[in-house]
């Protein structure tokens, strides 16, 4: 199906809701953009934009009526594909029960190209190996993805360097490019699931001028990346630097707080917690997000392997930019810049990579 | 302590057998070779569960090996357990306490798993405390196995540090089962004190089968005046066993410093690094590549280990805090 122009998102939101999807989109809350359930396009943060820099995030007026005039928020699709916490099983004596895996039908409205790339990375982790995660698969299949092409990259964005954006090229059901004067969206279907819905919405055929304007949005965004990374030979460059003094230097600033891993859309590490019902003695396990920045993350015989912050930062950065290729055949970084923005001391991974040269 | 290494002696042969071969009639006291081939129909598949859900196993027997170590035989409550290759591990779950990776040390006559567990933390303490009839959750087996084919036709050195013998036990049994396919087989083992030696009876049986089994202790227990064997690191035993370095394959498991030292010493004598395998331990929350805890550089030790080739990991082991 060819690209079309739609004037309002409400018919799309209504159609998705009528198909049983909870529509989740960006909303302004607590002075940040969060991904939350929306009922109508009026819930979207119209006219807001963000200012992002190392250790800094500010939401403010943009002076326009655009719905998607901001970059990556601390939330990503990870929250929906890999919930922060899930109960794995309960066991009582020899009886084992598996609670229903949460796999709600969710339509993510406004997912960006970098986060689509992050989903593809996560797919390789949880579906591409010898032990696919059936829960992840169901949650993933129940996601309907409405991408929005970035118009205003953040100051910490570097998707162009990582080859993941700013334009969504695959992995979506629908992709929108928001245009002004008049306010409208060029909409493209990424497959039959999207096309089926798009046909039902009030739309006009996209003119050559509309398509040109949409391409200009992406071209312009690509020229305004806040950061860049030289990815040439990056896997080998990082792998060959385990003894670099740079790790000690960054560790003198790093708080090992794990913020970077919590906001990262590809960080997948988890731990488990055990509980026992005091009433009947039923035991159970919960899986929750974990971080390689925690002291006891990797242990031998109960003693931490990476006792120093330097070793933990090295583990994280090396995994993202080098050993991820060994394990999953891709980069673990998709260039969203969240780890830079949400680092409380403003450590900039692109700077650290440059210093490793 | 009924069995101790006699320093410098060659292995003893069982009367009526040719040294270096497995006797046709296995003495009553010797467990059958591992793994057991089971007659009868193919095992029924265990009930399908999610990868993170353990299957309930019942403790069939519990044998204290020493103060803090027990050997448990576990059998599935339902269905049969999957075959395990020598070197692989399972995830053992003590309800309400936690789950830990544990090397498979053997199979029971009834198709279960044998695990030797040392109480070093909350979970292993809870596992050690399990009595016959009680339930333990099991997932797996997971991970890589010792490469038995790569050692065919070569001399074999099996080196264990402490409880590192646990994942090596099924390997040695398999080597014995295929005895004629290998050259000289030596087992060298280091343990803290004579009292901390595990599998003492088994070591004696291996000697009876013609293996050169040598044991050293870090500290001879002053209370045990009977220790006449070597004192010192396991690397010192390398001098006491006979092998042709250029046609030798070595299997090593123990604390990481012991493995590094042993592998370095073997390669210094001419054993190719690619002919040394190690079994590396890390904590794991999943065993299946989901949790990320067991990474060693590019390796996820649950999938790429625990058995790894020294030639491929020597540079990783040389990096501190990796």
XYZ file of C-alpha atoms in Angstrom:
679
model
C 0.000 0.000 0.000
C 1.305 3.439 -0.962
C 1.926 6.172 1.570
C -1.125 8.215 2.563
C -1.775 11.378 4.521
C -3.874 11.348 7.668
C -4.957 14.511 9.464
C -5.773 13.179 12.889
C -4.514 10.292 14.994
C -7.854 9.761 16.706
C -9.282 7.376 14.089
C -6.074 5.321 14.349
C -6.217 5.290 18.144
C -9.903 4.361 17.993
C -9.302 1.566 15.490
C -6.483 0.103 17.571
C -8.583 0.255 20.715
C -11.500 -1.434 18.966
C -9.095 -4.281 18.113
C -8.315 -4.776 21.759
C -5.059 -2.863 21.914
C -4.115 -0.674 24.800
C -2.691 2.354 23.035
C 0.478 3.571 24.706
C 2.047 6.816 23.644
C 4.175 9.669 24.917
C 2.654 11.813 27.629
C 4.120 14.623 29.669
C 4.344 13.614 33.289
C 6.612 14.778 36.108
C 8.407 17.010 33.605
C 9.509 14.134 31.410
C 8.023 12.257 28.501
C 6.787 8.865 29.654
C 5.162 6.047 27.706
C 1.663 5.713 29.081
C -1.836 4.722 28.030
C -3.617 7.333 25.924
C -7.247 7.665 24.827
C -6.937 10.331 22.170
C -4.371 12.492 20.436
C -5.228 15.242 22.888
C -3.283 13.226 25.491
C -0.087 13.678 23.471
C 2.435 16.317 24.613
C 1.610 18.837 21.896
C 3.986 21.751 21.623
C 6.597 20.314 23.965
C 10.215 19.624 23.233
C 13.118 18.304 25.250
C 16.611 19.517 25.829
C 19.023 16.669 26.397
C 22.685 16.816 27.340
C 24.997 14.659 29.456
C 23.257 14.348 32.802
C 20.557 16.782 31.758
C 16.941 16.521 30.588
C 14.527 19.452 30.434
C 11.060 19.497 28.928
C 9.774 22.841 27.706
C 7.590 24.610 25.154
C 8.632 24.362 21.539
C 6.385 27.134 20.287
C 4.691 24.823 17.782
C 1.821 22.413 17.949
C 3.788 19.324 17.035
C 2.935 16.108 18.890
C 6.321 14.414 18.600
C 8.821 17.252 18.823
C 11.137 15.495 21.271
C 13.670 12.669 21.259
C 14.057 9.477 23.309
C 12.362 9.409 26.691
C 13.596 7.365 29.648
C 10.968 4.766 28.751
C 11.458 2.415 25.862
C 9.666 -0.590 24.417
C 11.727 -2.795 26.739
C 9.235 -2.136 29.526
C 6.619 -3.927 27.409
C 8.666 -6.768 25.949
C 10.658 -7.494 29.092
C 8.664 -6.334 32.119
C 10.768 -4.934 34.979
C 9.494 -7.817 37.077
C 7.660 -11.075 36.396
C 6.824 -14.133 38.448
C 8.402 -17.229 36.904
C 6.760 -20.043 38.852
C 5.473 -21.166 42.207
C 6.395 -24.467 43.800
C 4.780 -26.309 46.666
C 6.253 -29.706 47.390
C 6.376 -31.442 44.043
C 3.678 -29.255 42.530
C 4.905 -26.551 40.175
C 2.635 -23.812 38.878
C 3.390 -21.346 36.127
C 1.393 -18.134 36.356
C 0.023 -16.761 33.116
C 2.724 -14.790 31.303
C 1.656 -11.172 30.984
C 1.334 -10.508 27.250
C -1.101 -7.621 26.842
C -2.036 -6.364 23.393
C -0.237 -3.039 23.321
C 0.004 -0.554 20.472
C 3.070 1.625 20.914
C 2.389 4.969 19.286
C 5.457 7.086 18.658
C 8.249 4.520 18.842
C 11.380 5.848 17.164
C 13.728 4.193 14.680
C 16.393 3.652 17.337
C 13.926 1.799 19.534
C 12.756 -0.353 16.642
C 16.418 -1.286 16.206
C 16.559 -2.009 19.945
C 13.645 -4.419 19.583
C 15.470 -6.197 16.780
C 18.497 -6.478 19.091
C 16.340 -7.856 21.910
C 14.750 -10.323 19.485
C 18.169 -11.817 18.869
C 18.751 -12.153 22.610
C 15.438 -13.747 23.516
C 14.356 -15.443 20.290
C 17.508 -15.988 18.269
C 19.356 -18.443 20.478
C 19.089 -22.006 21.662
C 16.592 -21.134 24.394
C 13.878 -18.826 23.062
C 11.709 -17.153 25.697
C 8.068 -18.046 24.996
C 6.865 -15.175 27.203
C 8.933 -12.656 25.291
C 7.639 -14.095 22.028
C 4.006 -13.638 23.054
C 4.568 -10.101 24.306
C 6.450 -9.224 21.145
C 3.764 -10.662 18.901
C 1.132 -8.699 20.802
C 2.883 -5.401 20.141
C 1.530 -3.196 17.385
C 4.211 -0.698 16.459
C 3.360 2.762 15.175
C 6.694 4.401 14.509
C 7.200 8.133 14.268
C 10.162 9.385 12.310
C 12.282 11.707 14.394
C 12.153 15.371 13.469
C 14.058 16.821 16.403
C 16.976 14.666 17.560
C 18.149 15.108 21.115
C 21.487 16.528 22.099
C 22.688 13.046 23.057
C 21.415 11.180 19.975
C 23.785 9.288 17.668
C 21.536 6.922 15.723
C 23.106 7.998 12.430
C 26.486 6.704 13.625
C 24.946 3.412 14.690
C 23.016 3.065 11.426
C 19.653 2.802 13.134
C 17.914 6.089 12.284
C 16.537 8.668 12.255
C 14.151 7.209 9.680
C 12.349 3.955 10.472
C 13.016 1.531 7.663
C 11.741 -1.774 9.026
C 10.240 -3.485 12.011
C 7.094 -1.350 12.266
C 3.447 -1.882 11.449
C 2.901 1.765 10.610
C 5.373 4.621 10.270
C 4.313 8.248 10.562
C 6.145 11.403 9.631
C 4.671 14.459 11.300
C 4.434 17.523 9.047
C 3.437 21.105 9.791
C 1.491 23.643 7.712
C -1.039 22.114 7.733
C -0.509 19.665 10.570
C -0.690 16.181 9.082
C 1.054 12.814 9.007
C 2.473 10.890 6.103
C 1.657 7.289 6.989
C 3.258 4.159 5.558
C 2.438 0.549 6.306
C 5.296 -1.808 7.145
C 3.259 -4.905 6.421
C -0.228 -6.282 5.946
C -1.128 -5.846 9.620
C -0.532 -2.102 9.304
C -1.983 -1.770 5.825
C -5.219 -3.388 6.937
C -5.722 -0.686 9.538
C -4.467 2.155 7.361
C -7.081 1.365 4.689
C -9.837 1.839 7.251
C -8.692 5.302 8.338
C -9.827 8.529 6.681
C -6.905 9.396 4.432
C -5.769 11.124 1.295
C -3.165 9.863 -1.115
C 0.232 11.327 -0.328
C 1.344 13.826 -2.956
C 4.907 14.109 -4.200
C 5.152 17.289 -2.109
C 4.080 15.389 1.040
C 6.632 12.661 0.406
C 9.337 15.209 -0.284
C 8.509 17.049 2.944
C 8.655 13.755 4.874
C 12.056 12.912 3.418
C 13.251 16.398 4.314
C 12.260 15.823 7.943
C 14.510 12.764 8.138
C 17.327 14.392 6.189
C 17.246 17.392 8.468
C 17.128 15.218 11.585
C 20.121 13.217 10.354
C 22.087 16.445 10.064
C 21.338 17.460 13.620
C 22.652 14.516 15.616
C 23.873 15.688 18.988
C 26.657 13.091 19.121
C 28.612 10.814 16.838
C 30.691 7.664 17.180
C 33.386 6.408 14.847
C 32.174 2.844 14.429
C 34.963 1.811 12.074
C 36.634 -1.215 13.658
C 34.879 -0.474 16.930
C 34.505 -4.126 17.958
C 38.234 -4.796 17.711
C 39.187 -1.402 19.111
C 37.222 -1.942 22.302
C 38.197 -5.606 22.613
C 41.869 -4.699 22.462
C 41.647 -2.149 25.285
C 40.974 -4.131 28.479
C 44.040 -2.637 30.163
C 43.445 0.958 29.062
C 43.994 3.532 31.848
C 40.790 5.143 30.574
C 38.723 2.675 32.629
C 40.265 3.968 35.846
C 39.665 7.526 34.742
C 35.980 7.026 33.971
C 35.582 5.034 37.181
C 36.697 8.097 39.126
C 33.479 9.754 37.902
C 31.115 6.767 37.550
C 28.824 6.195 40.543
C 28.035 2.614 39.384
C 24.389 3.621 39.948
C 23.103 1.476 37.031
C 20.940 4.296 35.613
C 22.465 3.779 32.155
C 21.475 0.128 32.123
C 17.963 0.817 33.401
C 17.194 3.315 30.620
C 19.029 1.327 27.931
C 16.524 -0.281 25.547
C 18.791 -3.265 24.845
C 20.254 -4.033 28.283
C 18.583 -7.334 29.087
C 20.293 -8.624 32.214
C 18.070 -9.916 34.971
C 18.317 -11.455 38.373
C 15.879 -13.591 40.326
C 14.376 -13.265 43.770
C 12.910 -16.028 45.856
C 9.950 -15.737 48.139
C 8.025 -18.076 50.399
C 4.386 -17.707 51.354
C 4.343 -17.682 55.148
C 0.841 -19.168 55.095
C 1.242 -22.428 53.210
C 4.956 -22.505 52.472
C 4.555 -22.101 48.718
C 7.825 -20.881 47.252
C 8.193 -18.795 44.133
C 10.663 -16.946 41.961
C 10.503 -13.490 40.474
C 12.720 -12.266 37.689
C 13.584 -8.587 37.611
C 15.892 -6.242 35.774
C 19.462 -6.302 36.980
C 22.591 -4.404 36.038
C 26.229 -5.306 35.476
C 27.037 -2.228 37.572
C 25.947 -3.978 40.767
C 28.821 -5.310 42.846
C 27.802 -8.958 43.031
C 26.575 -9.207 39.456
C 29.260 -11.723 38.510
C 30.706 -13.881 41.253
C 32.982 -16.840 41.743
C 32.393 -18.767 44.923
C 30.396 -15.870 46.357
C 33.113 -13.253 45.774
C 32.523 -10.446 43.240
C 34.562 -10.775 40.053
C 34.359 -7.084 39.160
C 35.080 -5.446 42.458
C 36.132 -2.121 40.973
C 33.970 0.429 39.222
C 36.538 0.428 36.426
C 35.941 -3.260 35.760
C 32.181 -2.798 35.820
C 32.210 0.164 33.448
C 34.579 -1.775 31.166
C 32.200 -4.741 31.221
C 29.222 -2.592 30.253
C 30.904 -0.609 27.475
C 32.791 -3.624 26.117
C 29.622 -5.670 26.050
C 27.675 -2.970 24.209
C 30.275 -2.208 21.551
C 32.317 -5.380 21.208
C 31.332 -8.661 22.819
C 27.681 -8.178 21.833
C 28.857 -8.842 18.270
C 30.438 -12.123 19.423
C 27.307 -13.166 21.260
C 24.506 -11.922 19.036
C 26.044 -10.759 15.769
C 25.106 -7.094 16.184
C 26.035 -4.026 18.164
C 24.383 -3.805 21.554
C 24.139 -0.039 21.181
C 21.541 1.569 18.949
C 22.526 5.192 19.529
C 19.526 6.530 21.464
C 21.723 8.477 23.894
C 19.640 7.639 26.964
C 22.666 6.435 28.934
C 24.296 9.845 28.418
C 21.240 11.901 29.313
C 20.332 9.915 32.403
C 23.827 9.499 33.807
C 23.727 11.571 36.997
C 27.332 12.670 36.475
C 27.025 13.082 32.722
C 29.401 10.387 31.526
C 29.206 10.415 27.747
C 29.728 7.000 26.180
C 30.624 8.585 22.842
C 33.436 10.538 24.514
C 34.653 7.449 26.364
C 34.769 5.532 23.085
C 36.726 8.318 21.433
C 39.248 8.345 24.295
C 39.812 4.592 23.941
C 41.452 5.147 20.557
C 40.582 -42.030 55.025
C 40.652 -45.405 53.360
C 42.287 -44.477 50.101
C 45.330 -42.316 49.773
C 47.789 -41.720 47.064
C 50.963 -43.650 47.472
C 53.625 -41.298 46.242
C 55.405 -42.153 43.078
C 53.877 -45.593 42.630
C 52.391 -46.814 39.433
C 48.727 -47.627 39.476
C 47.723 -50.957 40.881
C 46.095 -53.508 38.657
C 43.110 -55.531 39.657
C 44.203 -59.151 39.896
C 43.406 -61.050 36.767
C 43.123 -58.034 34.554
C 45.439 -56.351 32.128
C 46.556 -52.997 33.444
C 45.095 -50.150 31.476
C 41.962 -51.955 30.382
C 38.534 -52.037 31.924
C 37.846 -55.546 33.186
C 34.995 -57.391 31.547
C 33.391 -58.190 34.830
C 32.997 -55.071 36.836
C 33.499 -55.721 40.528
C 30.349 -55.335 42.570
C 31.645 -52.270 44.346
C 32.359 -50.352 41.163
C 29.438 -48.388 39.770
C 28.662 -49.025 36.113
C 30.448 -46.902 33.547
C 28.991 -43.525 32.882
C 26.701 -42.766 31.182
C 24.659 -45.883 31.479
C 23.090 -47.237 28.360
C 19.522 -47.970 29.217
C 17.667 -50.883 27.678
C 14.002 -50.598 26.830
C 11.876 -48.007 25.085
C 12.969 -44.425 24.475
C 12.464 -42.232 27.510
C 9.139 -40.463 27.660
C 9.638 -36.732 27.328
C 9.416 -34.777 30.550
C 6.322 -32.574 30.844
C 6.830 -29.401 28.827
C 7.599 -26.385 30.954
C 8.940 -22.909 30.429
C 12.726 -22.703 30.324
C 12.963 -21.037 33.736
C 10.663 -23.511 35.489
C 12.390 -26.349 37.337
C 11.139 -29.909 37.274
C 10.645 -31.480 40.707
C 13.201 -34.179 41.518
C 13.254 -36.339 44.620
C 16.397 -36.942 46.637
C 16.897 -40.695 46.359
C 20.059 -40.913 48.373
C 22.362 -38.605 50.262
C 25.956 -39.445 51.080
C 28.056 -37.077 53.171
C 31.500 -36.880 51.588
C 33.045 -34.781 54.311
C 31.955 -32.126 56.779
C 30.616 -29.629 54.233
C 30.061 -31.777 51.153
C 27.370 -34.266 50.241
C 26.651 -36.317 47.148
C 22.978 -36.367 46.222
C 21.215 -38.732 43.837
C 18.192 -37.036 42.314
C 15.404 -38.652 40.364
C 12.574 -36.949 38.529
C 9.161 -37.076 40.170
C 7.597 -37.294 36.682
C 9.058 -38.466 33.389
C 12.737 -39.099 32.794
C 15.624 -36.722 32.953
C 17.436 -35.662 29.824
C 20.838 -37.206 29.096
C 23.829 -35.213 30.313
C 27.242 -35.203 28.692
C 30.345 -35.233 30.909
C 31.069 -31.641 31.892
C 27.531 -30.297 31.615
C 25.662 -28.740 34.536
C 22.138 -28.414 35.832
C 20.460 -25.609 37.756
C 19.492 -26.918 41.199
C 16.713 -25.103 43.040
C 16.065 -25.187 46.765
C 12.497 -23.944 47.121
C 12.316 -20.504 48.670
C 16.084 -20.169 48.904
C 17.480 -20.019 45.398
C 19.012 -21.767 42.436
C 22.646 -22.464 41.543
C 24.486 -24.105 38.664
C 25.928 -27.491 39.635
C 28.088 -29.866 37.628
C 26.597 -33.246 36.903
C 28.876 -35.779 38.594
C 27.176 -38.887 37.325
C 23.960 -40.728 36.605
C 22.118 -42.988 38.991
C 21.261 -46.558 38.097
C 17.678 -45.359 37.709
C 18.461 -42.593 35.272
C 18.754 -39.687 37.679
C 21.537 -37.202 38.249
C 24.317 -37.410 40.802
C 25.527 -34.097 42.198
C 28.281 -33.450 44.688
C 27.454 -30.233 46.506
C 29.633 -28.249 48.855
C 27.906 -25.905 51.306
C 29.422 -22.517 50.521
C 26.343 -20.270 50.444
C 22.678 -20.155 51.355
C 21.516 -22.224 48.379
C 24.198 -24.901 48.508
C 23.683 -25.155 52.279
C 19.976 -25.728 51.703
C 20.737 -28.330 49.035
C 23.202 -30.127 51.298
C 20.570 -30.275 54.010
C 18.030 -32.082 51.784
C 17.192 -35.581 52.991
C 16.068 -38.601 50.962
C 12.471 -38.086 49.861
C 12.705 -34.313 49.805
C 12.239 -32.250 46.637
C 14.835 -30.312 44.670
C 14.013 -28.409 41.472
C 16.159 -29.242 38.449
C 16.612 -27.551 35.080
C 18.994 -28.637 32.378
C 21.412 -30.114 31.664
C 23.034 -27.089 30.097
C 26.388 -26.003 28.729
C 29.314 -27.490 26.896
C 30.840 -30.915 27.527
C 34.404 -32.171 27.722
C 35.657 -32.950 24.227
C 36.375 -36.668 24.440
C 36.911 -37.120 20.727
C 39.722 -34.563 20.638
C 41.791 -36.687 23.013
C 41.478 -39.948 21.079
C 44.800 -41.628 20.571
C 46.549 -39.233 22.946
C 47.841 -39.424 26.477
C 45.382 -37.865 28.890
C 46.026 -35.774 31.987
C 43.037 -35.062 34.196
C 43.812 -32.368 36.767
C 41.437 -31.493 39.601
C 41.620 -28.940 42.355
C 39.386 -29.733 45.306
C 35.786 -30.210 44.265
C 36.880 -29.615 40.678
C 36.875 -33.400 40.520
C 33.030 -33.317 40.464
C 32.588 -32.474 36.744
C 35.667 -34.579 35.897
C 34.257 -37.763 37.427
C 31.875 -38.522 34.528
C 34.712 -37.704 32.124
C 37.064 -40.216 33.743
C 34.323 -42.837 33.720
C 33.752 -42.236 30.036
C 37.504 -42.454 29.376
C 37.504 -45.788 31.191
C 34.559 -46.983 29.146
C 36.496 -46.188 25.983
C 39.854 -47.091 27.530
C 41.459 -48.547 24.415
C 40.947 -45.297 22.515
C 43.432 -43.389 24.651
C 47.061 -43.626 25.678
C 48.257 -43.220 29.239
C 45.601 -41.711 31.490
C 46.703 -39.855 34.615
C 44.560 -38.196 37.228
C 46.270 -35.589 39.380
C 44.355 -34.012 42.191
C 45.051 -31.388 44.798
C 43.043 -30.973 47.944
C 43.388 -28.774 50.993
C 43.974 -31.455 53.615
C 43.673 -35.238 53.598
C 40.282 -34.830 55.281
C 38.882 -32.728 52.425
C 39.508 -35.353 49.760
C 36.297 -36.420 48.049
C 35.649 -39.552 46.003
C 38.424 -41.396 47.813
C 36.878 -44.780 47.039
C 36.354 -43.819 43.446
C 39.988 -42.774 43.105
C 40.985 -46.186 44.431
C 38.783 -47.864 41.815
C 40.362 -45.785 39.069
C 43.740 -47.061 40.205
C 42.396 -50.571 40.031
C 41.426 -49.889 36.423
C 44.996 -48.942 35.662
C 44.882 -45.171 35.828
C 47.784 -43.331 37.403
C 46.050 -41.419 40.196
C 48.111 -38.984 42.266
C 46.906 -36.816 45.119
C 48.625 -33.914 46.826
C 47.480 -31.869 49.813
C 48.097 -28.218 50.652
C 48.473 -28.985 54.347
C 48.914 -32.418 55.866
C 46.477 -32.498 58.748
C 48.579 -32.631 61.930
C 45.910 -34.851 63.469
C 46.239 -37.316 60.614
C 49.734 -38.732 60.842
C 48.848 -41.226 58.111
C 49.455 -38.847 55.213
C 52.604 -39.911 53.459
C 51.779 -38.454 50.081
C 52.975 -35.268 48.424
C 52.400 -31.865 49.928
C 52.018 -28.789 47.712
C 50.198 -27.523 44.671
C 48.714 -29.838 42.101
C 51.128 -28.483 39.502
C 53.904 -30.332 41.338
C 52.230 -33.616 40.448
C 52.773 -32.951 36.755
C 56.330 -34.211 37.324
C 55.052 -37.424 38.809
C 52.912 -38.616 35.928
C 54.069 -39.856 32.570
C 52.789 -38.312 29.361
C 54.142 -37.247 25.998
C 53.502 -33.487 25.990
C 53.210 -33.229 22.217
C 50.559 -35.918 22.127
C 48.645 -35.166 25.293
C 45.182 -33.814 25.992
C 44.436 -32.327 29.425
C 41.166 -31.729 31.246
C 41.409 -29.283 34.137
C 38.899 -28.151 36.740
C 39.403 -26.348 40.024
C 39.759 -22.847 41.412
C 40.757 -20.390 38.683
C 44.315 -19.782 39.953
C 44.848 -23.553 40.013
C 43.534 -23.889 36.452
C 45.680 -21.020 35.183
C 48.780 -22.455 36.841
C 48.109 -26.000 35.656
C 47.341 -24.968 32.086
C 50.418 -22.725 32.003
C 52.641 -25.513 33.324
C 51.263 -28.080 30.883
C 51.704 -25.763 27.922
C 55.186 -24.812 29.127
C 56.045 -28.501 28.822
C 54.786 -28.609 25.274
C 51.121 -29.509 25.519
C 49.296 -27.449 22.886
C 46.986 -24.826 24.467
C 44.225 -26.094 22.166
C 44.635 -29.493 23.830
C 43.798 -28.182 27.281
C 40.208 -27.820 28.418
C 39.060 -25.983 31.531
C 35.709 -25.860 33.299
C 35.053 -22.314 34.483
C 32.660 -21.379 37.256
C 30.502 -18.250 37.453
C 27.215 -17.469 39.154
C 24.183 -17.901 36.918
C 20.555 -16.894 37.278
C 19.239 -18.672 34.198
C 21.721 -21.122 32.632
C 20.300 -20.362 29.188
C 21.773 -17.056 28.034
C 19.083 -14.723 29.362
C 20.465 -13.226 32.574
C 23.951 -12.063 31.543
C 25.673 -12.811 34.849
C 28.142 -15.471 33.685
C 29.895 -13.405 31.026
C 33.623 -13.761 30.589
C 34.471 -11.340 27.811
C 32.690 -12.600 24.699
C 31.687 -15.839 26.398
C 28.457 -16.579 28.130
C 29.680 -19.436 30.243
C 26.231 -21.033 30.469
C 26.185 -21.474 26.691
C 29.863 -21.284 25.660
C 31.040 -23.011 28.850
C 31.491 -24.239 31.453
C 33.999 -26.304 29.469
C 36.184 -24.007 27.383
C 39.303 -24.466 25.343
C 42.360 -22.948 27.029
C 43.758 -21.856 23.682
C 40.695 -19.702 23.180
C 40.386 -18.244 26.682
C 43.947 -17.882 27.966
C 43.975 -14.191 27.026
C 40.673 -13.656 28.852
C 41.863 -15.376 32.005
C 44.892 -13.097 32.015
C 42.725 -9.973 32.443
C 41.992 -9.058 36.036
C 38.337 -8.574 37.037
C 37.040 -9.508 33.608
